[in-house]
XYZ file of C-alpha atoms in Angstrom:
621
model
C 42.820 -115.379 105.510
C 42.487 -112.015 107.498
C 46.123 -110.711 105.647
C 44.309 -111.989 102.463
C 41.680 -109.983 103.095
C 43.390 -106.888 104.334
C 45.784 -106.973 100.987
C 42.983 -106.886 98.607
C 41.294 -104.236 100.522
C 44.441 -101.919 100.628
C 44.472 -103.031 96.819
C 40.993 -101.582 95.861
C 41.500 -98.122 97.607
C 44.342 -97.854 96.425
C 42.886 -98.889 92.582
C 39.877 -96.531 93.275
C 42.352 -93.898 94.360
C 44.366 -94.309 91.496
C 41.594 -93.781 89.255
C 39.689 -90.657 90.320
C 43.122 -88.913 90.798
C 43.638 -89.222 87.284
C 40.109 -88.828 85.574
C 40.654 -85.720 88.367
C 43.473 -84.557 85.832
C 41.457 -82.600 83.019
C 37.732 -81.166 83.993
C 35.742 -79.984 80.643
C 33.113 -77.543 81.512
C 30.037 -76.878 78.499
C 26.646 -75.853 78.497
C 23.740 -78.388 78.782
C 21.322 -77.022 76.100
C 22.385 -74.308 73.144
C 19.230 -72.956 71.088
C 19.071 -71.398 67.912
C 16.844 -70.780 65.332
C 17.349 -72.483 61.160
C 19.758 -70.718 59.515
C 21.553 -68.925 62.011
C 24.929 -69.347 63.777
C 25.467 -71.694 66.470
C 28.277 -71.420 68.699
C 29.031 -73.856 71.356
C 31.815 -73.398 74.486
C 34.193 -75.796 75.308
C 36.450 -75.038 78.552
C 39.031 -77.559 79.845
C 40.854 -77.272 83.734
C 44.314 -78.813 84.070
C 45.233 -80.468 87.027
C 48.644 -79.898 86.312
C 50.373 -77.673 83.216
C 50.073 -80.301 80.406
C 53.192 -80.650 78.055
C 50.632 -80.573 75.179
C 46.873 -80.374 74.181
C 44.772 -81.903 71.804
C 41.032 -81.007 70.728
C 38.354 -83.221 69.482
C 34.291 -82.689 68.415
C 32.029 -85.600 67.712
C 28.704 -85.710 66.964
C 25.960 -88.574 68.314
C 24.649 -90.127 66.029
C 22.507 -93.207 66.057
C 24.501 -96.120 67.076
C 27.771 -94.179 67.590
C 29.646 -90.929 67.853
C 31.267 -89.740 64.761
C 34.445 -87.119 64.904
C 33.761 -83.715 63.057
C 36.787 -81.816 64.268
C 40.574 -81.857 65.262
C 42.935 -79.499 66.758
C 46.183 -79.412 68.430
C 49.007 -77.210 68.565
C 50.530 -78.087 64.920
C 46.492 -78.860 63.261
C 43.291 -77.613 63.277
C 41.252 -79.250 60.481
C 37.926 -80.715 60.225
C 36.997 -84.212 59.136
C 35.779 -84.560 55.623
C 32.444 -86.466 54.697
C 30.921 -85.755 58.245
C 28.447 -83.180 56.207
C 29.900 -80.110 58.670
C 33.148 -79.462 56.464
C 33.057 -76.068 55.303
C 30.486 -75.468 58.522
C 32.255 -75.528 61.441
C 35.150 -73.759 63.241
C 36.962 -73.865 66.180
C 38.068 -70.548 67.940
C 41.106 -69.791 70.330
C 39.132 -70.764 73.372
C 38.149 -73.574 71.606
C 34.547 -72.995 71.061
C 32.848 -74.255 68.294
C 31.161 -72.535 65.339
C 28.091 -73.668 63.080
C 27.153 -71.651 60.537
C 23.224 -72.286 58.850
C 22.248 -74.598 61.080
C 19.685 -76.561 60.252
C 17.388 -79.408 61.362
C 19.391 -82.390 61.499
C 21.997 -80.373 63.662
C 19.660 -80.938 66.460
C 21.928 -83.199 68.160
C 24.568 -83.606 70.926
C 27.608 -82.291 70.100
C 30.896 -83.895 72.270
C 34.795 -81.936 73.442
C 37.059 -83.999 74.242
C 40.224 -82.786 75.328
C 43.316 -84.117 76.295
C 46.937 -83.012 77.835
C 49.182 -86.065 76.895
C 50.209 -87.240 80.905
C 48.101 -85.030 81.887
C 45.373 -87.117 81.083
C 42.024 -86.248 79.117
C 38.397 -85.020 79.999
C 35.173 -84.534 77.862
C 31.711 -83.215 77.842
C 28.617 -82.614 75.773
C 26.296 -80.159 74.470
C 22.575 -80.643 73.557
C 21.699 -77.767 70.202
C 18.566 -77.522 69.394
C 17.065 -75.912 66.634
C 13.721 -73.635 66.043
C 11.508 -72.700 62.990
C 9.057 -70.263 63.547
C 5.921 -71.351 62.049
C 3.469 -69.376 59.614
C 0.817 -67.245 60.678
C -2.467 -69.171 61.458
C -5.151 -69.555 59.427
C -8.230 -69.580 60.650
C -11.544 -70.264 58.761
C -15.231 -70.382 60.126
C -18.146 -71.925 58.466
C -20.396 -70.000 56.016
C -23.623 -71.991 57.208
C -25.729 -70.881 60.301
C -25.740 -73.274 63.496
C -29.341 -73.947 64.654
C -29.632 -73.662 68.537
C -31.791 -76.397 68.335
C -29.714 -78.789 67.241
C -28.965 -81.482 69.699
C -25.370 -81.803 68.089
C -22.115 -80.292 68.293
C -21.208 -78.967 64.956
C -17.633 -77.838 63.459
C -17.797 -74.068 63.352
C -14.162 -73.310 62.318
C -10.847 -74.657 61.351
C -7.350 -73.205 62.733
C -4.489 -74.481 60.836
C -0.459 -73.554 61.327
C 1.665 -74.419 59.338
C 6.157 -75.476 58.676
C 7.139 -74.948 62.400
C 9.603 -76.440 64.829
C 9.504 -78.291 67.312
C 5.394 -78.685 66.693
C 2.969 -75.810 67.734
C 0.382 -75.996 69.748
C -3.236 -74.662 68.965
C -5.588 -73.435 71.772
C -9.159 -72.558 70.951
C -10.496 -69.199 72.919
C -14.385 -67.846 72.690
C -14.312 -63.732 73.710
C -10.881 -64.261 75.398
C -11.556 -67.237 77.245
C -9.934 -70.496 76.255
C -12.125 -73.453 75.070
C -10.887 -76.982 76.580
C -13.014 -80.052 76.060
C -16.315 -80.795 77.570
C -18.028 -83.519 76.556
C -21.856 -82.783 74.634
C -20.282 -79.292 74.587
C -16.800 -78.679 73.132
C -14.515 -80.966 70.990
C -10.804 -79.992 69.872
C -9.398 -82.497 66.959
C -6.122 -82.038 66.178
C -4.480 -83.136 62.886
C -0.745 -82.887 62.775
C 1.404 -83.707 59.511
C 5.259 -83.923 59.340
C 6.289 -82.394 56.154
C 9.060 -83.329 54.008
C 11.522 -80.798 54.939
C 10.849 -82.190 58.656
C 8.838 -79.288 59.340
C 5.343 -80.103 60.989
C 1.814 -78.734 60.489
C -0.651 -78.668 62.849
C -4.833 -78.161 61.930
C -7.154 -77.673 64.740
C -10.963 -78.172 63.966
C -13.461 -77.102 66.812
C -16.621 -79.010 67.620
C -19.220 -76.893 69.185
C -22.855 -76.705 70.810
C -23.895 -73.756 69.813
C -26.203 -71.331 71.986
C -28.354 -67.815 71.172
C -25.882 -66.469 73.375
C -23.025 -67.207 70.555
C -24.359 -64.667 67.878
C -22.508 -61.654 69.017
C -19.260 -64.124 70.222
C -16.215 -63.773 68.568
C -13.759 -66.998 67.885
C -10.138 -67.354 67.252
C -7.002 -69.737 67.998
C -3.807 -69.188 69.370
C -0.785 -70.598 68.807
C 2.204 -71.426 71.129
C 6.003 -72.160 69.668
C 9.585 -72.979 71.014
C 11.891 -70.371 70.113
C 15.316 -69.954 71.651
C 15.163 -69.253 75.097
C 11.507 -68.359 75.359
C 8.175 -69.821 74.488
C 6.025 -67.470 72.296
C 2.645 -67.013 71.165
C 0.141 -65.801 68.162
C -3.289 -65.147 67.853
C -5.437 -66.017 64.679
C -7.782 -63.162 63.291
C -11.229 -62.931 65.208
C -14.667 -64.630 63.662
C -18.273 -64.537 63.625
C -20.285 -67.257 63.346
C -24.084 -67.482 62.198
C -26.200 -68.660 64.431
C -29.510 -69.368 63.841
C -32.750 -69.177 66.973
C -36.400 -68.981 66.617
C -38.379 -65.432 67.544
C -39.717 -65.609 70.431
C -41.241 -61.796 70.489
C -42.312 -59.273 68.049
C -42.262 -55.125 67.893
C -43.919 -52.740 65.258
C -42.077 -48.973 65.524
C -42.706 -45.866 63.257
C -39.205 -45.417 61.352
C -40.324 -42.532 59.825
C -41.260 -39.429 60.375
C -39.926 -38.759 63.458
C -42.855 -37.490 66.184
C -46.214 -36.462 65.346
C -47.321 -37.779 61.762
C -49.812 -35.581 59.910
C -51.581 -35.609 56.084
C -49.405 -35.944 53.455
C -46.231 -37.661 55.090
C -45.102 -41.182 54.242
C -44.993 -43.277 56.800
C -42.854 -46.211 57.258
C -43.830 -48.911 59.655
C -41.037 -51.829 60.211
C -41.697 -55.216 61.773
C -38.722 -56.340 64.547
C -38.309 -59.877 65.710
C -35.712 -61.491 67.798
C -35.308 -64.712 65.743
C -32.168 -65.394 63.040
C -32.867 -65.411 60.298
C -35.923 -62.857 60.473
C -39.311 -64.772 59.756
C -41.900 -64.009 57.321
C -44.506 -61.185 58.372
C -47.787 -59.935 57.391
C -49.145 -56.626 58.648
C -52.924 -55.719 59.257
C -54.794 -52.660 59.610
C -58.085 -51.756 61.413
C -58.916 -47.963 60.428
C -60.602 -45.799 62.802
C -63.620 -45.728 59.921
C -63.874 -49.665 59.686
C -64.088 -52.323 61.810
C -62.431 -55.120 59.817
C -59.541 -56.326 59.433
C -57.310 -55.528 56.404
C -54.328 -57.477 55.088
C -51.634 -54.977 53.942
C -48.671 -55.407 50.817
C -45.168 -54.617 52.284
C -42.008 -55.622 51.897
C -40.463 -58.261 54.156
C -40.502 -56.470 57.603
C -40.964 -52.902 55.680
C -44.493 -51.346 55.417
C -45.066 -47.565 53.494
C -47.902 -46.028 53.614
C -47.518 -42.943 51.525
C -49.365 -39.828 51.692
C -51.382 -40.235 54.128
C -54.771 -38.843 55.347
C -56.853 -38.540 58.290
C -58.574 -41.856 57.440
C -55.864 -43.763 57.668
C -55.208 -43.526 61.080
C -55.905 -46.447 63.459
C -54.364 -49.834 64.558
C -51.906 -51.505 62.334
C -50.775 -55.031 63.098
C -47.760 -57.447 62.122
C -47.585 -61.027 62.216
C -45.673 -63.760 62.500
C -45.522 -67.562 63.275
C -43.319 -69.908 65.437
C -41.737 -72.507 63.567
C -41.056 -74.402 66.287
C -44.222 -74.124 68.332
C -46.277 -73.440 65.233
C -47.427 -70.172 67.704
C -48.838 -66.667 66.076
C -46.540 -64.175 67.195
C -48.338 -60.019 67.414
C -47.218 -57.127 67.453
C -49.441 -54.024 67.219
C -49.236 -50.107 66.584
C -51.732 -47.115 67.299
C -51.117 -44.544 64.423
C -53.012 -41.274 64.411
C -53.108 -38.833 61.551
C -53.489 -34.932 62.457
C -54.877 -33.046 59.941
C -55.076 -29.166 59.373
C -58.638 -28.255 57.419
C -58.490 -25.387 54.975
C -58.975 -21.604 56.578
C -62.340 -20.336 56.168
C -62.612 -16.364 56.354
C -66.003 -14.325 57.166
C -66.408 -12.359 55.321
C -64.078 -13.278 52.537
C -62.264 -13.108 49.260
C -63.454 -9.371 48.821
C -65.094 -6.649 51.299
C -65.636 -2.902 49.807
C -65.962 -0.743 52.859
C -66.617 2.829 53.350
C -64.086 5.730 54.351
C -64.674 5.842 58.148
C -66.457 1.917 58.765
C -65.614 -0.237 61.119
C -64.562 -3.943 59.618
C -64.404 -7.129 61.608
C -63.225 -10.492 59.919
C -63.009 -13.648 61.361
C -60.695 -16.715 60.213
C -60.887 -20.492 61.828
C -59.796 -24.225 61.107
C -60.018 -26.613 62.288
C -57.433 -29.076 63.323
C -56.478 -32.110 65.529
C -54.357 -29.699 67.624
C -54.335 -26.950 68.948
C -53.859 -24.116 66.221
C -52.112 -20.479 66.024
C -53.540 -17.669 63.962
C -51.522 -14.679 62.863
C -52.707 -12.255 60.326
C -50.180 -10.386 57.718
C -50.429 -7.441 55.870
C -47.481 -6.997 52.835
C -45.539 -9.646 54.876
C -45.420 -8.767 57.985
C -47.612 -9.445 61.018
C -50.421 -6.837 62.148
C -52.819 -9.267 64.450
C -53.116 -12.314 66.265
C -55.967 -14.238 66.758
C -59.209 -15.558 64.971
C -60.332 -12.165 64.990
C -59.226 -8.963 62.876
C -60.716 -5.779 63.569
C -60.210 -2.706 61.493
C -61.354 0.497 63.090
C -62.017 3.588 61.295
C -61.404 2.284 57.778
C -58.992 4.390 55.708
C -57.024 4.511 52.041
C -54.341 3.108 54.099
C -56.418 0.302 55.359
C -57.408 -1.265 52.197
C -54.909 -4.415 50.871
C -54.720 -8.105 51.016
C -55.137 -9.426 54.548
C -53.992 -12.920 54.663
C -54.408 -15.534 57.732
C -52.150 -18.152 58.896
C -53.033 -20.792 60.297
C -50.476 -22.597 62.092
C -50.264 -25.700 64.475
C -47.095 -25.310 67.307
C -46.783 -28.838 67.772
C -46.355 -30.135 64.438
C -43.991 -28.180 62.282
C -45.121 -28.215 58.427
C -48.614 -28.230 59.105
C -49.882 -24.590 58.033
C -52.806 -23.217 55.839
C -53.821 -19.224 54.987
C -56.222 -17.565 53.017
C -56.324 -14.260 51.735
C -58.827 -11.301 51.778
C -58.777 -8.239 50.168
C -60.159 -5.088 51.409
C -61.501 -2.011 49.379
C -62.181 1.056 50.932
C -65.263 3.379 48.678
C -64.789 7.451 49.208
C -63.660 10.398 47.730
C -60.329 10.567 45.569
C -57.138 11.421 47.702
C -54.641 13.293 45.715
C -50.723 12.422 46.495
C -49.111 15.460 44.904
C -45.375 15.380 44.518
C -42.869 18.709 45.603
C -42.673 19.571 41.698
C -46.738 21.238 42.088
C -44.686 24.369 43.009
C -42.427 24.713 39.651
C -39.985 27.757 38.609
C -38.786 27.537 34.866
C -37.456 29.403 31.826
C -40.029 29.953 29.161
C -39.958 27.322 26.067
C -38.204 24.243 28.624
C -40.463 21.499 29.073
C -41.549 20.456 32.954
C -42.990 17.185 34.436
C -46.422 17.409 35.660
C -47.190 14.263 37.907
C -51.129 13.644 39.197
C -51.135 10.638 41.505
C -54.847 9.506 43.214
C -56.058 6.522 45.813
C -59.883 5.596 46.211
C -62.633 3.315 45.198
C -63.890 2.660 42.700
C -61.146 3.313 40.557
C -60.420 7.277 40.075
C -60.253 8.961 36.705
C -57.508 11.811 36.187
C -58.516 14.904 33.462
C -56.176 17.486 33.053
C -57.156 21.024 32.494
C -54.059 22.976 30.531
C -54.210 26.553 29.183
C -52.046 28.987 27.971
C -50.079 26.638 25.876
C -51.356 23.336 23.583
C -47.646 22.005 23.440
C -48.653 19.291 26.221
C -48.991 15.219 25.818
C -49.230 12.404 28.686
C -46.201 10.473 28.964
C -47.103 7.888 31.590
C -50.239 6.341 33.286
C -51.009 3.623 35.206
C -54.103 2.196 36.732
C -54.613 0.314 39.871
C -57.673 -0.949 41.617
C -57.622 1.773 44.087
C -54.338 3.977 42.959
C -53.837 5.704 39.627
C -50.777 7.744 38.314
C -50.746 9.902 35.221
C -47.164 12.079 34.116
C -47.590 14.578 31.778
C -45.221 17.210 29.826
C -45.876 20.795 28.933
C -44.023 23.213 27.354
C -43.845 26.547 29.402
C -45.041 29.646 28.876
C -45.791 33.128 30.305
C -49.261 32.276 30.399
C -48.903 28.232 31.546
C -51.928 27.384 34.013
C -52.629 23.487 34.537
C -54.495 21.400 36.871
C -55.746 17.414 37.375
C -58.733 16.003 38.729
C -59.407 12.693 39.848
C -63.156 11.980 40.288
C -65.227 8.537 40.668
C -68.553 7.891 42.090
C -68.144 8.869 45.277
C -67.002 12.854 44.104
C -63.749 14.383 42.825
C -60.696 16.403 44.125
C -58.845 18.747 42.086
C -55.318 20.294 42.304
C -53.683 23.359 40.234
C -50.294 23.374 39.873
C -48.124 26.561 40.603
C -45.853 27.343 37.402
C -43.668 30.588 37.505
C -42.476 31.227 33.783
C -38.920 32.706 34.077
C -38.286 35.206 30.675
C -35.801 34.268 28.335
C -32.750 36.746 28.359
C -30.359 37.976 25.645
C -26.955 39.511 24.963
C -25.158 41.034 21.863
C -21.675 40.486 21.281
C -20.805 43.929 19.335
C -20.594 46.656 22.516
C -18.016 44.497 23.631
C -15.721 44.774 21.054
C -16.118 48.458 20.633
C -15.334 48.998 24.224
C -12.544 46.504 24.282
C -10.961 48.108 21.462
C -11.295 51.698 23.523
C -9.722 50.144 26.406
C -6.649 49.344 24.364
C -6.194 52.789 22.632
C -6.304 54.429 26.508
C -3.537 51.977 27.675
C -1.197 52.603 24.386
C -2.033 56.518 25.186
C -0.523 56.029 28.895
C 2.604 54.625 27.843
C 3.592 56.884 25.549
C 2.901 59.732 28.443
C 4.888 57.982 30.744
C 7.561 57.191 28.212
C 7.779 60.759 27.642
C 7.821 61.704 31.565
C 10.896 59.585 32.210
C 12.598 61.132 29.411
C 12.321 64.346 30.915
C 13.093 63.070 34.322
C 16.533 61.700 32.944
C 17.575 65.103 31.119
C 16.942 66.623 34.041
C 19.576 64.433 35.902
C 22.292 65.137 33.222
C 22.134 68.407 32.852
C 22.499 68.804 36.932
C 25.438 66.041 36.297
C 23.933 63.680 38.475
C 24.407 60.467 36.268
C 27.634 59.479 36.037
C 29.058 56.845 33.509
C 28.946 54.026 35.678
C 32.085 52.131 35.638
C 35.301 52.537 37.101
C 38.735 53.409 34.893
C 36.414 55.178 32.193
C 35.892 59.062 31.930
C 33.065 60.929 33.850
C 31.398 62.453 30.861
C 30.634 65.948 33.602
C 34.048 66.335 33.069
C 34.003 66.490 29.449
C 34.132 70.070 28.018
C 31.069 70.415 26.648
C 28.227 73.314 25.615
C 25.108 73.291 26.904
C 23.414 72.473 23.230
C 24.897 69.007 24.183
C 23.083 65.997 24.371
C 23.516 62.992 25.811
C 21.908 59.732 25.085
C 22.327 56.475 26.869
C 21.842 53.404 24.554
C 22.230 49.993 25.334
C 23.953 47.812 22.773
C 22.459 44.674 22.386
C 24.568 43.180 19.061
C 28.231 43.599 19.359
C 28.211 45.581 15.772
C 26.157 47.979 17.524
C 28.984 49.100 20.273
C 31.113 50.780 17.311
C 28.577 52.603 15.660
C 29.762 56.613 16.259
C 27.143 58.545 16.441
C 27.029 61.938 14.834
C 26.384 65.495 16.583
C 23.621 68.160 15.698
C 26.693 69.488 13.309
C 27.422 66.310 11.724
C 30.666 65.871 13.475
C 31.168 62.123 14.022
C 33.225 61.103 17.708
C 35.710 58.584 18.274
C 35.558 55.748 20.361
C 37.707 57.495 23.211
C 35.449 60.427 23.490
C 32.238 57.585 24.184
C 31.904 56.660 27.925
C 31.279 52.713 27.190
C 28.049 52.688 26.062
C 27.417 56.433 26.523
C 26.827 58.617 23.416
C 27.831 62.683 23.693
C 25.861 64.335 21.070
C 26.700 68.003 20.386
C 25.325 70.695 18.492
């Protein structure tokens, strides 16, 4: 029994020995998981290790499917074909290195995927490879409700939807509230989840969230994310961000002033707006209780808006807006001082018109009075002269009479002015404003400019006195309260004496004008042309004496045979034989019918050519 025993022992080792020394023969090495997203190119490794060189190899892929594996692909070292009706012929490929190739993969490629390879003797290995396959899904959709969530609801209530939609494997959706995520609570937060499997074996996933809402939530913002498989990785993408409506009761109330800004005086409209902290805004009613009434005055506005326009002194007081608690059925107040300042017109003593005498002393005075404190400033033609209520005029001139106006002014309150004017006559004697032209030099018959210009009050009267011509006529005048101008035009004359006076009640002042009459000079033409003529005659008279000077002068020179003929290779005429009744004339040929003219001698004995020197003439006796 122990040799029994010991036989079947050696048996089994040796069995078991026998066994992993040849499944030892061929090792196939592939990758546990290859990823890849729909529609793109797969490619999965397949690497086999020899224990020994095999005398031949052979290549096989199968697919899983269901019950069984089904071949897709063969390859040795005469074939390398893939099996028909497997629905991968046409897809795949198998490489040198024996990898294989997948081209649009799609859905129902998410499978294992088997190499087997064997070496004849050598034995045979295999191995398998798990693809998967990703879709990314659609950008989420998110939509919130368009009705308001009362805080007082004791409910949760759906505020928005998320849905995502065609992805693979299925999304996820994750609800966040200002960056933090929302996860169930019970009372509080609910997440329901809908998920659909579409036809093309895609999924869809709709989130809806279930939520207690608080006053705290109005100025939240919601969204979903969404988390997806893709190969290698596991990504993420947030929805767009939401509001929701949320609706609380007012608890308090405030009346402010919108408008103007600061200090509110006559004539501004005012706008007075109503603030609660409730959603939506409750109904409100405004009061008023005027500083000239003690009741109380129900007001028309609009909504929370109140206007008061244009208004006046007695409008200021306390102004009130209302409301009531729907809840707690409790009057809610809110209340607002207004005060109206107010600028009276300017009253000026004396005023609109003083008439004061050359040399008086004038005081005006100018007040209002106002809510504020006020600024005076007095102005004369624009610009300032005096500040304060009081304006003193010393020593009352011409120059001091005009319109005085006062401004009254309040620092504090921009806008809010008043003035009133004053105009001041000063009564004396006319004042005569005589131009430079009273001193006036001029030919006799020209006309001259005469100008007479007077200041006083009452209003001056201008006469002119003229003599010595009655060729005289005014050609401008104008009348002022206190200032008159007249222009006049007068024909001169030796005899010309003018002068104006301006008088009124007070007396007159009179001014004569200076005129120096210039004679009238003139000149005859005739003397001139006698004596032009005479100078002439005396210039032709001088010529003809110098003419006959040089004459002599070059007569002289022959005869003492100091002019000689003047160019080379042609005979000196002093050695000509000649008598001393010869005469010798130069003349200078100007036409070339002129050079052989001869000329004849006192005899009448005409020369040859040879006997002229060039243009030299011997005349003889």
């Amino acid at each position: 029994m122990a040799l029994l025993k010991t036989t079947s022992s050696v048996l089994v080792l040796c069995s078991v020995f026998a066994t992993l020394q040849v499944s030892a023969l061929v090792m196939v090495t592939m990758k546990d998981q290859v990823e890849v997203f729909q529609g793109d190119t797969a490619h999965i490794p397949c690497r086999a290790t020899f224990s020994k060189t095999p005398s031949a190899v052979h290549v096989q892929w199968f697919v899983r499917g269901s019950s069984s594996r089904e071949r897709i692909y063969f390859k040795d070292r005469n074939v390398s074909v893939a099996d028909n009706g497997t629905g991968y012929t046409g897809r795949i490929s198998i490489g040198d290195d024996n990898t294989l190739t997948i081209a649009d993969v799609q859905l129902r490629d998410a499978r294992d995927f088997i190499c087997q390879v064997g070496g004849m003797s050598a034995g045979k290995g295999e191995n398998r490879t798990e693809l998967k396959v990703y879709v990314t899904p659609e950008f989420p959709v998110i939509e919130g409700s368009h009705s308001g969530f009362s805080v007082t609801s004791d409910e949760q209530s759906e505020i928005a939807s998320c849905e995502v939609r065609n992805g693979y494997p299925q999304p996820n959706v994750t609800w966040y509230r200002n960056h933090s995520p929302l996860h169930p609570h019970e009372n509080q937060i609910t997440v329901v989840p809908q998920v659909t499997k579409e036809s093309n074996e895609l999924f869809s996933v709709k989130s809806s969230l279930l939520y207690k809402v608080s006053k705290e939530d109005k100025d939240a913002t919601f969204y979903c994310e969404v988390t997806y498989s893709a190969p290698g990785s596991l990504k993420m993408v947030e929805s767009e961000r939401i509001n929701i409506t949320v609706h609380y009761p007012t608890t308090k109330v405030e009346l402010v002033s919108e408008s103007p800004q600061g200090l509110i005086k006559e004539g501004d409209t005012v706008k007075l707006r109503c603030r609660g902290d409730g959603n939506p805004p409750p109904q409100y009613t405004f009061y008023s209780t005027r500083s000239t009434s003690t009741e109380e005055t129900e007001l028309k506005s609009q909504s929370d808006l109140l206007t008061l326009e244009e208004v006046a002194r007695t409008d200021s007081g306390l102004y009130q807006c209302k409301t009531l608690d729907l809840d707690t059925f409790e009057e809610l107040t809110a209340n607002l001082e207004i005060l109206v300042h107010y600028l009276d017109p300017v009253v000026l003593k004396p005023s609109d018109t003083v008439i004061a005498v050359e040399g008086d002393r004038l005081i005006v005075s100018c007040n209002a009075l106002s809510s504020l404190k006020t600024q005076v400033v007095w102005k004369k033609k624009g610009e300032s002269i005096s500040a304060g209520n009081t304006l003193t005029l010393t020593e009352a001139t011409f120059d001091t009479a005009g319109e005085y106006v006062c401004e009254v002014s309040v620092p504090e309150l921009p806008g809010l002015e008043k003035s009133a004017s004053l105009m001041v006559l000063v009564q004396g004697i006319p004042r005569l404003n005589m131009h430079p032209e009273t001193e006036i030099e001029e030919t006799v018959g020209k006309f001259v400019n005469l100008t007479c210009e007077a200041r006083a009050y009452p209003q001056p009267k201008i006469h002119w006195v003229i003599s010595g011509t009655q060729d005289w006529r005014e050609v401008f005048s104008h009348a002022g309260e206190q200032h008159v101008v007249s222009v006049v035009t007068v024909r001169v004359t030796s005899g010309l004496q003018a002068a104006c006076n301006a008088s009124n009640e007070a007396g007159f002042e009179e001014h004569l004008f200076a005129i120096s009459a210039t004679p009238l000079v003139t000149t005859s033409t005739a003397p001139s042309t006698t004596e032009g003529s005479g100078v002439i005659i005396a210039v032709i008279i001088v010529c003809i004496l110098l003419l006959a000077i040089l004459g002599s002068v070059l007569y002289f020179l022959y005869k003492k045979g100091r002019i000689p003929c003047g160019r080379s290779g042609k005979q000196d005429i002093t050695k000509e034989k000649t008598t001393k009744d010869d005469i010798v004339v130069e003349m200078k040929a100007e036409k070339p019918a002129e050079e052989t003219v001869l000329l004849q001698g006192v005899n009448g004995e005409k020369k040859p050519p040879s006997d002229q020197c060039e243009k030299y003439i011997d005349l003889r006796n």
